[in-house]
Short mmCIF file of C-alpha atoms in Angstrom, two decimals:
data_model
loop_
_atom_site.label_atom_id
_atom_site.label_comp_id
_atom_site.label_asym_id
_atom_site.label_seq_id
_atom_site.Cartn_x
_atom_site.Cartn_y
_atom_site.Cartn_z
CA MET A 1132 -44.35 124.20 -20.49
CA THR A 1133 -46.27 121.56 -19.09
CA ILE A 1134 -45.25 118.95 -16.39
CA ASP A 1135 -44.08 115.65 -18.12
CA ARG A 1136 -44.91 112.12 -16.99
CA PHE A 1137 -42.44 110.21 -14.55
CA MET A 1138 -41.48 108.14 -17.79
CA THR A 1139 -40.23 110.96 -20.13
CA ALA A 1140 -36.46 110.78 -20.67
CA ALA A 1141 -35.22 114.13 -20.46
CA SER A 1142 -31.25 114.00 -20.12
CA ASP A 1143 -28.71 112.12 -22.03
CA TYR A 1144 -28.61 109.97 -19.00
CA ALA A 1145 -31.99 109.16 -18.56
CA THR A 1146 -31.56 107.50 -22.42
CA GLN A 1147 -29.03 105.57 -21.40
CA VAL A 1148 -30.53 103.89 -18.23
CA ASP A 1149 -33.89 103.06 -20.44
CA GLY A 1150 -31.47 101.93 -23.33
CA THR A 1151 -30.07 99.46 -20.21
CA PHE A 1152 -33.15 98.86 -18.80
CA TRP A 1153 -34.64 97.55 -22.03
CA VAL A 1154 -31.79 95.31 -23.12
CA LEU A 1155 -31.81 93.55 -19.69
CA VAL A 1156 -35.77 92.84 -20.17
CA THR A 1157 -34.98 91.49 -23.55
CA ILE A 1158 -31.98 89.07 -22.21
CA SER A 1159 -34.08 88.15 -19.26
CA SER A 1160 -37.16 87.68 -21.61
CA LEU A 1161 -35.24 85.69 -24.03
CA ILE A 1162 -33.74 83.33 -20.81
CA THR A 1163 -37.08 82.70 -19.66
CA LEU A 1164 -38.68 81.84 -23.19
CA LEU A 1165 -35.40 79.66 -23.38
CA VAL A 1166 -36.05 77.73 -20.40
CA ALA A 1167 -40.01 77.71 -20.58
CA ALA A 1168 -39.76 76.31 -23.89
CA LEU A 1169 -37.00 73.60 -22.90
CA ILE A 1170 -39.44 72.56 -19.90
CA ALA A 1171 -42.61 72.36 -22.03
CA GLY A 1172 -40.32 70.58 -24.93
CA PHE A 1173 -38.94 67.99 -22.14
CA SER A 1174 -42.16 67.42 -20.45
CA LEU A 1175 -44.26 66.45 -24.34
CA ARG A 1176 -41.29 64.50 -25.08
CA TYR A 1177 -40.70 62.43 -22.06
CA ARG A 1178 -44.49 62.38 -20.95
CA ARG A 1179 -45.53 59.01 -19.42
CA GLY A 1180 -46.29 56.57 -21.93
CA SER A 1181 -43.93 58.29 -24.92
CA THR A 1182 -41.89 55.90 -26.73
CA ALA A 1183 -38.73 58.48 -26.33
CA ARG A 1184 -35.60 56.54 -25.87
CA ARG A 1185 -34.78 56.98 -21.97
CA GLY A 1186 -31.39 56.18 -20.12
CA PRO A 1187 -28.33 58.10 -18.90
CA LEU A 1188 -26.28 60.08 -21.10
CA PRO A 1189 -22.39 59.10 -21.35
CA GLU A 1190 -20.79 60.44 -18.62
CA ARG A 1191 -18.38 62.66 -20.85
CA PHE A 1192 -21.26 64.01 -22.79
CA GLY A 1193 -22.65 64.92 -19.77
CA ARG A 1194 -20.03 67.02 -17.97
CA ASP A 1195 -19.13 68.69 -21.35
CA VAL A 1196 -22.66 70.22 -21.30
CA GLU A 1197 -22.95 71.12 -17.74
CA ILE A 1198 -19.18 73.17 -18.04
CA GLY A 1199 -20.35 74.84 -21.66
CA TRP A 1200 -23.39 75.68 -19.89
CA THR A 1201 -21.97 77.13 -16.66
CA VAL A 1202 -19.30 78.90 -18.45
CA ALA A 1203 -20.97 80.59 -21.09
CA THR A 1204 -23.44 82.16 -18.44
CA LEU A 1205 -20.60 83.21 -16.58
CA PHE A 1206 -19.13 85.53 -19.38
CA LEU A 1207 -22.68 86.36 -20.19
CA PHE A 1208 -23.42 87.98 -16.66
CA LEU A 1209 -19.97 89.22 -16.23
CA PHE A 1210 -19.99 91.06 -20.09
CA ILE A 1211 -23.76 92.20 -18.63
CA PHE A 1212 -22.48 93.57 -15.49
CA TRP A 1213 -19.82 95.17 -17.08
CA TRP A 1214 -21.61 97.46 -19.36
CA ALA A 1215 -24.50 98.19 -17.20
CA ALA A 1216 -22.06 99.61 -14.72
CA SER A 1217 -20.08 101.37 -17.44
CA ASN A 1218 -23.26 103.11 -18.09
CA GLN A 1219 -24.15 103.61 -14.56
CA LEU A 1220 -20.85 105.25 -13.90
CA SER A 1221 -21.09 107.50 -16.26
CA ALA A 1222 -23.41 109.80 -14.35
CA LEU A 1223 -20.27 110.31 -12.31
CA ASP A 1224 -18.26 112.07 -14.92
CA VAL A 1225 -18.61 115.96 -14.73
CA PRO A 1226 -17.40 118.26 -17.45
CA GLY A 1227 -15.10 120.80 -16.26
CA HIS A 1228 -17.68 123.52 -18.02
CA ALA A 1229 -20.79 122.31 -15.64
CA MET A 1230 -22.77 124.79 -14.46
CA GLU A 1231 -22.79 124.56 -10.69
CA ILE A 1232 -26.33 124.95 -8.58
CA HIS A 1233 -26.57 124.69 -4.89
CA VAL A 1234 -29.17 122.96 -3.16
CA VAL A 1235 -29.90 122.86 0.68
CA ALA A 1236 -32.46 120.58 1.89
CA LYS A 1237 -34.28 121.57 4.88
CA GLN A 1238 -37.58 120.02 6.48
CA TRP A 1239 -39.66 120.30 4.35
CA MET A 1240 -38.23 122.34 1.39
CA TRP A 1241 -35.56 122.34 -1.11
CA ARG A 1242 -33.54 125.81 -1.18
CA VAL A 1243 -31.76 126.71 -4.40
CA GLN A 1244 -29.40 129.30 -5.36
CA GLN A 1245 -27.77 129.66 -8.99
CA PRO A 1246 -25.07 130.91 -10.09
CA GLY A 1247 -25.95 134.08 -10.49
CA GLY A 1248 -27.04 134.59 -7.35
CA ALA A 1249 -30.81 133.79 -7.40
CA ARG A 1250 -32.62 131.87 -5.29
CA GLU A 1251 -35.44 129.89 -5.58
CA ILE A 1252 -37.75 127.41 -3.18
CA ASN A 1253 -38.75 123.96 -4.40
CA GLU A 1254 -37.49 125.04 -7.86
CA ILE A 1255 -34.63 124.40 -10.19
CA HIS A 1256 -34.40 126.45 -13.58
CA VAL A 1257 -32.11 125.14 -15.61
CA PRO A 1258 -30.75 125.66 -19.65
CA GLU A 1259 -31.30 122.99 -21.96
CA ASN A 1260 -28.14 120.99 -23.29
CA VAL A 1261 -25.85 122.80 -20.82
CA PRO A 1262 -23.96 120.00 -18.34
CA ILE A 1263 -25.20 120.80 -14.67
CA ARG A 1264 -24.10 119.60 -11.67
CA LEU A 1265 -25.89 119.89 -8.23
CA VAL A 1266 -24.10 120.47 -4.89
CA MET A 1267 -25.98 119.22 -2.09
CA THR A 1268 -26.33 119.31 1.73
CA SER A 1269 -28.95 119.35 4.26
CA GLU A 1270 -29.31 121.58 7.35
CA ASP A 1271 -30.88 119.27 9.62
CA VAL A 1272 -31.70 115.15 8.36
CA ILE A 1273 -31.08 113.21 5.48
CA HIS A 1274 -33.42 113.73 2.59
CA ASP A 1275 -32.76 112.40 -0.68
CA LEU A 1276 -33.45 114.58 -4.17
CA PHE A 1277 -35.32 112.39 -6.92
CA LEU A 1278 -35.51 113.41 -10.42
CA PRO A 1279 -37.62 111.07 -12.12
CA THR A 1280 -37.37 112.06 -15.60
CA MET A 1281 -33.45 112.25 -14.97
CA ARG A 1282 -33.39 109.00 -14.18
CA LEU A 1283 -31.26 110.51 -11.15
CA LYS A 1284 -31.49 110.34 -7.13
CA GLN A 1285 -28.97 111.07 -4.41
CA ASP A 1286 -28.74 111.35 -0.46
CA VAL A 1287 -28.62 114.59 0.59
CA LEU A 1288 -26.56 114.62 4.00
CA PRO A 1289 -26.27 116.94 7.02
CA GLY A 1290 -22.76 117.93 7.34
CA ARG A 1291 -21.00 117.08 4.03
CA TYR A 1292 -21.90 117.67 0.26
CA THR A 1293 -23.20 115.23 -2.25
CA TYR A 1294 -23.53 115.67 -5.59
CA LEU A 1295 -25.71 115.11 -9.00
CA SER A 1296 -24.88 115.68 -12.31
CA PHE A 1297 -26.96 115.82 -15.69
CA THR A 1298 -27.37 117.55 -19.13
CA PRO A 1299 -31.12 118.11 -19.61
CA THR A 1300 -31.71 117.29 -23.39
CA LYS A 1301 -35.84 118.12 -23.10
CA THR A 1302 -37.15 121.38 -22.35
CA GLY A 1303 -40.23 121.25 -19.98
CA VAL A 1304 -41.62 121.12 -16.31
CA PHE A 1305 -40.62 118.13 -14.52
CA HIS A 1306 -41.24 116.69 -11.18
CA LEU A 1307 -38.90 116.42 -8.27
CA THR A 1308 -39.16 114.96 -4.74
CA CYS A 1309 -37.70 113.64 -1.75
CA ALA A 1310 -37.32 110.02 -1.75
CA GLU A 1311 -36.09 109.58 1.75
CA TYR A 1312 -38.57 109.64 4.87
CA CYS A 1313 -37.39 112.92 6.37
CA GLY A 1314 -40.49 113.66 9.11
CA THR A 1315 -44.06 114.42 9.34
CA ASP A 1316 -44.40 116.17 6.08
CA HIS A 1317 -42.15 114.43 3.72
CA SER A 1318 -44.61 113.77 1.42
CA VAL A 1319 -45.19 117.56 0.56
CA MET A 1320 -41.02 117.99 0.26
CA ALA A 1321 -41.56 118.26 -3.46
CA GLY A 1322 -40.88 120.77 -6.28
CA ARG A 1323 -40.29 121.56 -10.31
CA LEU A 1324 -37.19 121.26 -12.10
CA VAL A 1325 -37.34 123.67 -15.22
CA VAL A 1326 -35.85 123.08 -18.35
CA MET A 1327 -35.61 126.15 -20.57
CA THR A 1328 -33.61 126.98 -23.51
CA ALA A 1329 -30.84 128.90 -23.35
CA PRO A 1330 -32.55 132.12 -24.40
CA ASP A 1331 -35.37 131.90 -22.17
CA TYR A 1332 -33.15 130.82 -19.38
CA ALA A 1333 -31.23 133.92 -19.79
CA ARG A 1334 -34.57 136.13 -19.80
CA TRP A 1335 -35.55 133.90 -16.64
CA THR A 1336 -32.01 134.88 -15.11
CA ASN A 1337 -32.29 138.70 -15.86
CA ALA A 1338 -35.83 138.74 -14.50
CA GLN A 1339 -34.73 137.82 -10.91
CA PRO A 1340 -34.37 139.82 -8.43
CA GLU A 1341 -31.05 141.87 -8.94
CA ALA A 1342 -28.12 140.13 -6.80
CA ASP A 1343 -24.61 139.39 -6.43
CA ASP A 1344 -23.66 136.18 -7.34
CA LEU A 1345 -22.16 133.54 -4.79
CA ALA A 1346 -18.76 134.24 -5.18
CA HIS A 1347 -19.41 138.24 -4.17
CA GLN A 1348 -21.85 137.16 -1.70
CA GLY A 1349 -18.99 134.99 0.24
CA GLU A 1350 -16.56 137.78 0.14
CA ALA A 1351 -18.69 139.77 2.36
CA VAL A 1352 -19.39 136.47 4.59
CA PHE A 1353 -15.15 136.28 4.70
CA SER A 1354 -14.99 139.98 5.53
CA ALA A 1355 -17.70 139.95 8.01
CA LEU A 1356 -16.29 136.86 9.78
CA GLY A 1357 -12.94 138.61 9.80
CA CYS A 1358 -11.03 136.23 7.68
CA SER A 1359 -9.34 139.04 5.74
CA GLY A 1360 -8.04 140.21 8.86
CA CYS A 1361 -5.36 137.28 8.65
CA HIS A 1362 -5.48 136.54 4.94
CA ALA A 1363 -5.30 139.70 3.42
CA PRO A 1364 -2.10 140.78 1.48
CA THR A 1365 -1.66 143.59 3.73
CA SER A 1366 -2.19 141.81 6.97
CA SER A 1367 0.42 142.28 9.65
CA ILE A 1368 -0.32 139.01 10.85
CA HIS A 1369 -0.56 136.88 7.32
CA ALA A 1370 -2.24 133.59 7.16
CA PRO A 1371 -1.34 131.16 4.62
CA ASP A 1372 -1.82 132.21 0.94
CA LEU A 1373 -5.79 131.31 -0.03
CA HIS A 1374 -5.07 131.76 -3.62
CA GLY A 1375 -5.04 128.71 -6.17
CA LEU A 1376 -6.08 126.31 -3.35
CA TYR A 1377 -9.37 124.35 -4.75
CA GLY A 1378 -8.66 121.42 -6.40
CA ARG A 1379 -5.01 121.09 -5.40
CA ALA A 1380 -3.14 118.07 -3.64
CA VAL A 1381 -2.78 119.34 0.01
CA PRO A 1382 -0.05 117.59 1.89
CA LEU A 1383 -1.20 116.86 5.67
CA ALA A 1384 0.88 116.41 8.90
CA ASP A 1385 0.09 112.71 8.99
CA GLY A 1386 1.92 111.95 5.50
CA ARG A 1387 -1.51 111.80 3.73
CA MET A 1388 -2.44 113.88 0.51
CA VAL A 1389 -5.92 115.38 -0.07
CA THR A 1390 -7.55 117.25 -2.44
CA ALA A 1391 -9.10 120.72 -1.83
CA ASP A 1392 -12.58 119.80 -3.11
CA GLU A 1393 -15.70 121.43 -1.61
CA ALA A 1394 -15.76 118.78 1.00
CA TYR A 1395 -11.92 120.09 2.11
CA LEU A 1396 -12.98 123.60 2.48
CA ARG A 1397 -16.33 122.66 4.53
CA ASP A 1398 -14.25 120.99 7.17
CA SER A 1399 -11.45 123.09 7.27
CA ILE A 1400 -13.98 126.01 8.18
CA LEU A 1401 -16.08 123.73 10.44
CA LEU A 1402 -13.72 121.02 11.87
CA PRO A 1403 -10.31 122.49 11.26
CA ALA A 1404 -8.57 119.89 13.34
CA LYS A 1405 -9.51 117.17 11.40
CA ASP A 1406 -6.92 117.73 8.52
CA ILE A 1407 -3.77 119.48 9.94
CA VAL A 1408 -2.04 120.80 7.08
CA ALA A 1409 2.03 119.84 6.79
CA GLY A 1410 4.14 122.44 8.22
CA TYR A 1411 1.18 124.33 10.54
CA ALA A 1412 -0.10 124.17 13.97
CA PRO A 1413 -3.58 122.98 14.55
CA ILE A 1414 -4.94 126.66 16.07
CA MET A 1415 -7.41 127.73 13.33
CA PRO A 1416 -10.84 128.22 15.63
CA SER A 1417 -13.92 126.50 14.39
CA PHE A 1418 -16.58 128.67 12.75
CA ARG A 1419 -19.53 126.14 13.29
CA SER A 1420 -21.44 128.51 15.35
CA ALA A 1421 -20.58 131.80 13.61
CA ILE A 1422 -21.86 130.51 10.29
CA THR A 1423 -25.19 129.26 8.94
CA GLU A 1424 -25.23 126.48 5.77
CA ASP A 1425 -26.21 129.23 3.36
CA ASP A 1426 -22.99 131.61 4.33
CA LEU A 1427 -21.18 128.45 4.34
CA VAL A 1428 -21.91 127.71 0.45
CA LYS A 1429 -21.49 131.19 -0.58
CA LEU A 1430 -17.87 131.50 1.37
CA ILE A 1431 -17.03 128.30 -0.26
CA ALA A 1432 -17.83 129.45 -3.93
CA TYR A 1433 -15.86 132.85 -3.13
CA LEU A 1434 -12.67 130.51 -2.08
CA LYS A 1435 -13.30 128.44 -5.14
CA SER A 1436 -13.37 131.83 -6.91
CA LEU A 1437 -10.06 132.46 -6.09
CA SER A 1438 -8.39 129.86 -7.93
CA SER A 1439 -9.51 131.31 -11.33
CA SER A 1440 -8.97 135.21 -10.47
CA PRO A 1441 -5.33 136.06 -9.95
CA ASP A 1442 -6.60 140.18 -9.33
CA ALA A 1443 -8.66 138.68 -5.97
CA GLY A 1444 -8.07 140.14 -2.82
CA VAL A 1445 -6.89 137.76 -0.92
CA SER A 1446 -5.40 134.25 -2.30
CA PRO A 1447 -6.38 130.37 -1.28
CA ALA A 1448 -4.58 128.70 1.15
CA SER A 1449 -2.60 125.54 1.57
CA GLY A 1450 -2.73 125.49 5.26
CA LYS A 1451 -3.74 126.53 8.76
CA GLU A 1452 -1.96 129.30 10.86
CA ARG A 1453 1.77 128.56 11.67
CA ALA A 1454 2.18 128.07 15.41
CA GLY A 1455 2.45 131.71 17.33
CA GLY A 1456 0.31 133.21 14.39
CA THR A 1457 -3.58 134.20 14.31
CA PRO A 1458 -5.90 131.74 13.85
CA ALA A 1459 -5.72 130.56 9.83
CA LEU A 1460 -7.82 128.34 7.24
CA PRO A 1461 -6.45 126.10 4.20
CA GLY A 1462 -8.69 127.34 2.03
CA GLY A 1463 -11.05 129.28 4.12
CA PRO A 1464 -11.46 132.33 6.69
#
């Protein structure tokens, strides 16, 4: 495989973006040619010394032309805006069966963890024609993951998750880089997106050093932090049930309802007093100083897995520990 030029369209979304671009260029060119032709025509017709009839147009005729031109232009603009925006927003649609890859940005490198546990530095291997969802965060400053051949870029922020979704449609080795100035070596914070056929990707995955998947690694973090001491079914001080939390609507003490997504789970671990679950006291301690970004990714993957594994040893949560109990997390240790 060879590195393709930036202009290569290697995803379904890239094809849409290119189509939108060329339609807009065509419309703009036609309008430019029309205006240029009118200017040239009027300049020649009404040049000094010509015999063309001059004089004011009838008031009614001039007003109708003005209103018609303005309304037609407005509706054309609104239609183009709606059509282009619809294509742009399609990048936010994430299929339910998308393959999830975690990306952690750090000055000046990209750390990647595959669903099966394989780790990469400055490279992301993905299978062709499979929906991909990148879950990204930063350990230090603001970065920006730019995938030119996918026509996608997204800020990667410290302290929160951002996402990129795409379906690669062409195999090859493509460029990825940081598009946000992030310090001295910003210019070398680049890497490769490697799109492979499904059999090649399977062989590549099998050839990586043996490792547990993210969920199993997260289970070890869960136990190491002592979360199972409260959340295990056999615990004498049993914290809220963690099973089935991910993706569920959670009622908060202030009357709001929030969805238990990755951001909610992250905040519940690092900022447990931010969203107090209805019926529970805010006595969950923060694990901000006790967990690294990599371990946080693993732990959240484990908590998410509990929503699809009914036989898991502990279950995902709906709230923080009740008053008088041991600290607990709604969706975390």
